[in-house]
């Protein structure tokens, strides 16, 4: 994986290397739980690449810019959500909306974060 990122290539090449790595790590998570740590690293790298070079995930010549469906970042958002890291998942989902994706995840996570905040406020008043 690291060697592939060191080779010359386009931003789109690197996006697909990262996305494929996330997919492979996801499929091996039961055999090696440490794969989830690297999955998070590679998915965040992919998001940073997308933010730095949007053409890595865009269709050529479309106005306004249209983006391919990304799978690595939603996989990370789902993982964070299952772990109960709702604020972190929400922050990643917000970043993904720039690429026309993640709006439904952002809405769902916003509701969860709001419900948890209300529950915490209610628990604080009860004491």
Short mmCIF file of N, CA and C in Angstrom, two decimals:
data_model
loop_
_atom_site.label_atom_id
_atom_site.label_comp_id
_atom_site.label_asym_id
_atom_site.label_seq_id
_atom_site.Cartn_x
_atom_site.Cartn_y
_atom_site.Cartn_z
N UNK A 1 0.82 -1.18 0.00
CA UNK A 1 0.00 0.00 0.00
C UNK A 1 0.87 1.25 0.00
N UNK A 2 1.81 1.30 0.93
CA UNK A 2 2.66 2.49 1.02
C UNK A 2 3.50 2.63 -0.25
N UNK A 3 3.95 1.51 -0.80
CA UNK A 3 4.74 1.56 -2.04
C UNK A 3 3.91 2.13 -3.18
N UNK A 4 2.65 1.74 -3.25
CA UNK A 4 1.78 2.25 -4.32
C UNK A 4 1.61 3.76 -4.22
N UNK A 5 1.60 4.28 -3.01
CA UNK A 5 1.46 5.73 -2.83
C UNK A 5 2.76 6.47 -3.15
N UNK A 6 3.87 5.75 -3.14
CA UNK A 6 5.14 6.38 -3.46
C UNK A 6 5.41 6.44 -4.96
N UNK A 7 4.69 5.63 -5.73
CA UNK A 7 4.89 5.60 -7.18
C UNK A 7 4.27 6.84 -7.82
N UNK A 8 4.82 7.28 -8.95
CA UNK A 8 4.22 8.41 -9.65
C UNK A 8 2.80 8.05 -10.10
N UNK A 9 1.92 9.02 -10.02
CA UNK A 9 0.55 8.81 -10.45
C UNK A 9 -0.27 10.06 -10.26
N UNK A 10 -1.51 9.97 -10.67
CA UNK A 10 -2.43 11.11 -10.53
C UNK A 10 -3.14 11.04 -9.19
N UNK A 11 -3.78 12.13 -8.83
CA UNK A 11 -4.55 12.16 -7.59
C UNK A 11 -5.64 11.09 -7.62
N UNK A 12 -6.25 10.87 -8.79
CA UNK A 12 -7.28 9.84 -8.91
C UNK A 12 -6.69 8.45 -8.67
N UNK A 13 -5.48 8.20 -9.16
CA UNK A 13 -4.81 6.92 -8.91
C UNK A 13 -4.67 6.69 -7.42
N UNK A 14 -4.21 7.72 -6.70
CA UNK A 14 -4.00 7.58 -5.27
C UNK A 14 -5.33 7.38 -4.53
N UNK A 15 -6.37 8.07 -4.99
CA UNK A 15 -7.69 7.87 -4.38
C UNK A 15 -8.10 6.41 -4.48
N UNK A 16 -7.96 5.83 -5.66
CA UNK A 16 -8.40 4.44 -5.82
C UNK A 16 -7.50 3.46 -5.06
N UNK A 17 -6.23 3.76 -4.92
CA UNK A 17 -5.35 2.93 -4.08
C UNK A 17 -5.84 2.96 -2.64
N UNK A 18 -6.12 4.15 -2.14
CA UNK A 18 -6.59 4.29 -0.75
C UNK A 18 -7.95 3.63 -0.56
N UNK A 19 -8.85 3.86 -1.50
CA UNK A 19 -10.19 3.28 -1.38
C UNK A 19 -10.13 1.75 -1.42
N UNK A 20 -9.31 1.20 -2.29
CA UNK A 20 -9.17 -0.25 -2.35
C UNK A 20 -8.55 -0.81 -1.08
N UNK A 21 -7.61 -0.08 -0.51
CA UNK A 21 -7.00 -0.51 0.76
C UNK A 21 -8.04 -0.55 1.86
N UNK A 22 -8.90 0.46 1.91
CA UNK A 22 -9.97 0.49 2.92
C UNK A 22 -10.89 -0.71 2.73
N UNK A 23 -11.25 -0.99 1.50
CA UNK A 23 -12.12 -2.15 1.23
C UNK A 23 -11.46 -3.46 1.68
N UNK A 24 -10.18 -3.62 1.38
CA UNK A 24 -9.48 -4.85 1.77
C UNK A 24 -9.35 -4.96 3.28
N UNK A 25 -9.05 -3.85 3.93
CA UNK A 25 -8.95 -3.85 5.39
C UNK A 25 -10.28 -4.18 6.04
N UNK A 26 -11.36 -3.66 5.47
CA UNK A 26 -12.69 -3.95 6.00
C UNK A 26 -12.97 -5.45 5.92
N UNK A 27 -12.59 -6.06 4.82
CA UNK A 27 -12.88 -7.48 4.64
C UNK A 27 -12.02 -8.37 5.55
N UNK A 28 -10.92 -7.84 6.07
CA UNK A 28 -10.06 -8.64 6.96
C UNK A 28 -10.22 -8.29 8.43
N UNK A 29 -11.15 -7.43 8.76
CA UNK A 29 -11.28 -6.94 10.13
C UNK A 29 -11.56 -8.05 11.15
N UNK A 30 -12.29 -9.09 10.76
CA UNK A 30 -12.57 -10.18 11.70
C UNK A 30 -11.34 -11.02 11.98
N UNK A 31 -10.51 -11.23 10.98
CA UNK A 31 -9.30 -12.02 11.15
C UNK A 31 -8.22 -11.22 11.88
N UNK A 32 -8.21 -9.91 11.68
CA UNK A 32 -7.19 -9.07 12.30
C UNK A 32 -7.82 -7.73 12.69
N UNK A 33 -8.27 -7.60 13.94
CA UNK A 33 -8.92 -6.35 14.37
C UNK A 33 -8.04 -5.11 14.22
N UNK A 34 -6.72 -5.29 14.13
CA UNK A 34 -5.83 -4.13 13.92
C UNK A 34 -6.08 -3.49 12.56
N UNK A 35 -6.72 -4.22 11.66
CA UNK A 35 -7.02 -3.67 10.34
C UNK A 35 -7.88 -2.42 10.45
N UNK A 36 -8.71 -2.35 11.47
CA UNK A 36 -9.59 -1.18 11.64
C UNK A 36 -8.79 0.09 11.91
N UNK A 37 -7.66 -0.05 12.59
CA UNK A 37 -6.81 1.13 12.84
C UNK A 37 -6.28 1.69 11.52
N UNK A 38 -5.80 0.81 10.67
CA UNK A 38 -5.27 1.25 9.38
C UNK A 38 -6.39 1.73 8.47
N UNK A 39 -7.55 1.10 8.56
CA UNK A 39 -8.71 1.54 7.78
C UNK A 39 -8.98 3.01 8.07
N UNK A 40 -8.98 3.38 9.35
CA UNK A 40 -9.23 4.77 9.71
C UNK A 40 -8.16 5.69 9.13
N UNK A 41 -6.91 5.30 9.21
CA UNK A 41 -5.81 6.10 8.67
C UNK A 41 -5.99 6.31 7.17
N UNK A 42 -6.24 5.23 6.43
CA UNK A 42 -6.35 5.34 4.98
C UNK A 42 -7.60 6.09 4.54
N UNK A 43 -8.71 5.90 5.24
CA UNK A 43 -9.93 6.63 4.89
C UNK A 43 -9.75 8.13 5.12
N UNK A 44 -9.09 8.49 6.22
CA UNK A 44 -8.85 9.92 6.47
C UNK A 44 -7.85 10.49 5.46
N UNK A 45 -6.85 9.70 5.08
CA UNK A 45 -5.94 10.15 4.02
C UNK A 45 -6.69 10.38 2.72
N UNK A 46 -7.62 9.49 2.42
CA UNK A 46 -8.41 9.63 1.19
C UNK A 46 -9.23 10.91 1.25
N UNK A 47 -9.85 11.19 2.38
CA UNK A 47 -10.63 12.42 2.52
C UNK A 47 -9.74 13.65 2.39
N UNK A 48 -8.58 13.61 2.99
CA UNK A 48 -7.65 14.74 2.86
C UNK A 48 -7.20 14.93 1.41
N UNK A 49 -6.97 13.83 0.71
CA UNK A 49 -6.63 13.91 -0.71
C UNK A 49 -7.78 14.55 -1.50
N UNK A 50 -9.00 14.11 -1.22
CA UNK A 50 -10.17 14.66 -1.91
C UNK A 50 -10.28 16.16 -1.66
N UNK A 51 -10.04 16.59 -0.43
CA UNK A 51 -10.14 18.01 -0.10
C UNK A 51 -9.03 18.81 -0.78
N UNK A 52 -7.84 18.24 -0.86
CA UNK A 52 -6.72 18.95 -1.48
C UNK A 52 -6.79 18.93 -3.00
N UNK A 53 -7.33 17.84 -3.56
CA UNK A 53 -7.38 17.69 -5.02
C UNK A 53 -8.74 17.11 -5.41
N UNK A 54 -9.79 17.93 -5.42
CA UNK A 54 -11.14 17.42 -5.74
C UNK A 54 -11.22 16.69 -7.08
N UNK A 55 -10.32 17.00 -8.00
CA UNK A 55 -10.33 16.32 -9.29
C UNK A 55 -10.06 14.83 -9.13
N UNK A 56 -9.54 14.41 -7.98
CA UNK A 56 -9.26 12.99 -7.75
C UNK A 56 -10.54 12.16 -7.74
N UNK A 57 -11.66 12.81 -7.45
CA UNK A 57 -12.94 12.09 -7.35
C UNK A 57 -14.02 12.75 -8.20
N UNK A 58 -13.61 13.49 -9.23
CA UNK A 58 -14.60 14.17 -10.05
C UNK A 58 -14.60 13.63 -11.48
N UNK A 59 -15.73 13.82 -12.13
CA UNK A 59 -15.84 13.49 -13.54
C UNK A 59 -15.24 14.64 -14.33
N UNK A 60 -14.47 14.34 -15.34
CA UNK A 60 -13.81 15.38 -16.13
C UNK A 60 -14.83 16.25 -16.86
N UNK A 61 -14.59 17.56 -16.78
CA UNK A 61 -15.31 18.50 -17.61
C UNK A 61 -16.76 18.78 -17.25
N UNK A 62 -17.23 18.37 -16.10
CA UNK A 62 -18.62 18.66 -15.75
C UNK A 62 -18.70 19.99 -15.01
N UNK A 63 -19.70 20.75 -15.32
CA UNK A 63 -19.97 22.02 -14.65
C UNK A 63 -21.42 22.03 -14.19
N UNK A 64 -21.72 22.18 -12.93
CA UNK A 64 -20.75 22.20 -11.84
C UNK A 64 -20.08 20.85 -11.69
N UNK A 65 -18.99 20.85 -10.93
CA UNK A 65 -18.19 19.63 -10.77
C UNK A 65 -19.05 18.51 -10.18
N UNK A 66 -19.04 17.35 -10.81
CA UNK A 66 -19.76 16.17 -10.32
C UNK A 66 -18.73 15.16 -9.81
N UNK A 67 -19.09 14.48 -8.74
CA UNK A 67 -18.13 13.60 -8.08
C UNK A 67 -18.56 12.14 -8.17
N UNK A 68 -17.54 11.26 -8.24
CA UNK A 68 -17.81 9.82 -8.21
C UNK A 68 -18.24 9.45 -6.79
N UNK A 69 -18.93 8.33 -6.68
CA UNK A 69 -19.34 7.85 -5.36
C UNK A 69 -18.12 7.28 -4.65
N UNK A 70 -17.85 7.81 -3.48
CA UNK A 70 -16.72 7.39 -2.67
C UNK A 70 -17.21 6.37 -1.65
N UNK A 71 -16.45 5.30 -1.43
CA UNK A 71 -16.86 4.29 -0.45
C UNK A 71 -16.00 4.29 0.81
N UNK A 72 -14.77 4.77 0.71
CA UNK A 72 -13.86 4.70 1.86
C UNK A 72 -14.33 5.55 3.03
N UNK A 73 -14.73 6.78 2.77
CA UNK A 73 -15.11 7.69 3.85
C UNK A 73 -16.44 7.28 4.50
N UNK A 74 -17.47 6.93 3.73
CA UNK A 74 -18.69 6.43 4.38
C UNK A 74 -18.44 5.19 5.24
N UNK A 75 -17.51 4.35 4.82
CA UNK A 75 -17.19 3.17 5.63
C UNK A 75 -16.61 3.61 6.98
N UNK A 76 -15.75 4.62 6.96
CA UNK A 76 -15.19 5.15 8.21
C UNK A 76 -16.29 5.77 9.07
N UNK A 77 -17.18 6.52 8.46
CA UNK A 77 -18.27 7.14 9.21
C UNK A 77 -19.11 6.06 9.89
N UNK A 78 -19.43 5.01 9.17
CA UNK A 78 -20.20 3.91 9.75
C UNK A 78 -19.47 3.25 10.90
N UNK A 79 -18.17 3.06 10.75
CA UNK A 79 -17.36 2.46 11.81
C UNK A 79 -17.37 3.34 13.06
N UNK A 80 -17.14 4.63 12.87
CA UNK A 80 -17.16 5.55 14.00
C UNK A 80 -18.52 5.57 14.69
N UNK A 81 -19.57 5.53 13.89
CA UNK A 81 -20.92 5.54 14.44
C UNK A 81 -21.17 4.28 15.28
N UNK A 82 -20.77 3.12 14.77
CA UNK A 82 -20.95 1.87 15.51
C UNK A 82 -20.15 1.85 16.81
N UNK A 83 -19.03 2.55 16.83
CA UNK A 83 -18.21 2.64 18.04
C UNK A 83 -18.76 3.66 19.02
N UNK A 84 -19.78 4.42 18.61
CA UNK A 84 -20.36 5.43 19.48
C UNK A 84 -19.64 6.77 19.42
N UNK A 85 -18.75 6.94 18.45
CA UNK A 85 -18.01 8.19 18.28
C UNK A 85 -18.81 9.10 17.35
N UNK A 86 -19.98 9.52 17.84
CA UNK A 86 -20.92 10.27 17.00
C UNK A 86 -20.39 11.63 16.58
N UNK A 87 -19.72 12.34 17.48
CA UNK A 87 -19.20 13.66 17.12
C UNK A 87 -18.13 13.55 16.04
N UNK A 88 -17.24 12.56 16.17
CA UNK A 88 -16.20 12.37 15.17
C UNK A 88 -16.82 11.96 13.83
N UNK A 89 -17.79 11.07 13.88
CA UNK A 89 -18.47 10.64 12.65
C UNK A 89 -19.17 11.82 11.99
N UNK A 90 -19.82 12.65 12.79
CA UNK A 90 -20.51 13.83 12.26
C UNK A 90 -19.52 14.79 11.60
N UNK A 91 -18.37 14.99 12.23
CA UNK A 91 -17.37 15.89 11.65
C UNK A 91 -16.89 15.38 10.30
N UNK A 92 -16.66 14.08 10.18
CA UNK A 92 -16.21 13.50 8.91
C UNK A 92 -17.33 13.59 7.87
N UNK A 93 -18.58 13.33 8.28
CA UNK A 93 -19.71 13.41 7.36
C UNK A 93 -19.87 14.83 6.82
N UNK A 94 -19.67 15.83 7.68
CA UNK A 94 -19.76 17.22 7.23
C UNK A 94 -18.72 17.51 6.16
N UNK A 95 -17.52 17.00 6.35
CA UNK A 95 -16.46 17.21 5.35
C UNK A 95 -16.82 16.53 4.03
N UNK A 96 -17.49 15.40 4.09
CA UNK A 96 -17.84 14.64 2.89
C UNK A 96 -18.93 15.34 2.07
N UNK A 97 -19.77 16.15 2.72
CA UNK A 97 -20.87 16.80 1.99
C UNK A 97 -20.37 17.72 0.89
N UNK A 98 -19.15 18.19 0.99
CA UNK A 98 -18.57 19.04 -0.06
C UNK A 98 -18.56 18.31 -1.40
N UNK A 99 -18.59 16.98 -1.34
CA UNK A 99 -18.51 16.16 -2.55
C UNK A 99 -19.87 15.56 -2.92
N UNK A 100 -20.94 16.18 -2.43
CA UNK A 100 -22.29 15.75 -2.77
C UNK A 100 -22.66 14.40 -2.16
N UNK A 101 -22.02 14.06 -1.06
CA UNK A 101 -22.27 12.78 -0.39
C UNK A 101 -22.28 13.02 1.11
N UNK A 102 -22.92 12.12 1.83
CA UNK A 102 -22.88 12.18 3.29
C UNK A 102 -23.98 12.99 3.94
N UNK A 103 -24.86 13.62 3.14
CA UNK A 103 -25.90 14.45 3.74
C UNK A 103 -26.83 13.62 4.64
N UNK A 104 -27.22 12.43 4.18
CA UNK A 104 -28.11 11.59 4.98
C UNK A 104 -27.42 11.13 6.26
N UNK A 105 -26.15 10.82 6.18
CA UNK A 105 -25.39 10.44 7.37
C UNK A 105 -25.28 11.61 8.34
N UNK A 106 -25.06 12.80 7.79
CA UNK A 106 -24.94 13.98 8.62
C UNK A 106 -26.25 14.26 9.36
N UNK A 107 -27.37 14.11 8.68
CA UNK A 107 -28.67 14.32 9.32
C UNK A 107 -28.89 13.32 10.44
N UNK A 108 -28.63 12.05 10.15
CA UNK A 108 -28.82 11.00 11.16
C UNK A 108 -27.91 11.23 12.37
N UNK A 109 -26.65 11.55 12.11
CA UNK A 109 -25.71 11.76 13.20
C UNK A 109 -26.02 13.02 13.99
N UNK A 110 -26.49 14.06 13.33
CA UNK A 110 -26.89 15.28 14.04
C UNK A 110 -28.03 14.98 15.01
N UNK A 111 -28.97 14.15 14.57
CA UNK A 111 -30.07 13.77 15.45
C UNK A 111 -29.56 12.97 16.65
N UNK A 112 -28.63 12.06 16.42
CA UNK A 112 -28.07 11.26 17.52
C UNK A 112 -27.31 12.14 18.51
N UNK A 113 -26.50 13.05 17.98
CA UNK A 113 -25.74 13.95 18.85
C UNK A 113 -26.69 14.83 19.65
N UNK A 114 -27.74 15.33 19.00
CA UNK A 114 -28.73 16.15 19.71
C UNK A 114 -29.45 15.37 20.79
N UNK A 115 -29.81 14.13 20.49
CA UNK A 115 -30.50 13.29 21.49
C UNK A 115 -29.59 13.00 22.67
N UNK A 116 -28.32 12.74 22.41
CA UNK A 116 -27.39 12.48 23.50
C UNK A 116 -27.18 13.73 24.35
N UNK A 117 -27.10 14.89 23.71
CA UNK A 117 -26.94 16.14 24.44
C UNK A 117 -28.16 16.40 25.32
N UNK A 118 -29.35 16.14 24.78
CA UNK A 118 -30.58 16.35 25.55
C UNK A 118 -30.63 15.37 26.72
N UNK A 119 -30.22 14.13 26.47
CA UNK A 119 -30.21 13.13 27.54
C UNK A 119 -29.23 13.51 28.63
N UNK A 120 -28.06 14.01 28.24
CA UNK A 120 -27.06 14.43 29.23
C UNK A 120 -27.56 15.63 30.03
N UNK A 121 -28.23 16.57 29.34
CA UNK A 121 -28.76 17.74 30.05
C UNK A 121 -29.85 17.32 31.03
N UNK A 122 -30.69 16.37 30.61
CA UNK A 122 -31.75 15.87 31.49
C UNK A 122 -31.17 15.15 32.69
N UNK A 123 -30.12 14.37 32.49
CA UNK A 123 -29.48 13.65 33.58
C UNK A 123 -28.82 14.63 34.55
N UNK A 124 -28.27 15.71 34.00
CA UNK A 124 -27.63 16.73 34.85
C UNK A 124 -28.63 17.45 35.73
N UNK A 125 -29.82 17.70 35.22
CA UNK A 125 -30.86 18.36 36.00
C UNK A 125 -31.42 17.44 37.07
N UNK A 126 -31.45 16.13 36.79
CA UNK A 126 -32.02 15.16 37.71
C UNK A 126 -31.15 14.99 38.95
N UNK A 127 -29.87 15.31 38.85
CA UNK A 127 -28.97 15.12 40.00
C UNK A 127 -29.02 16.29 40.84
#
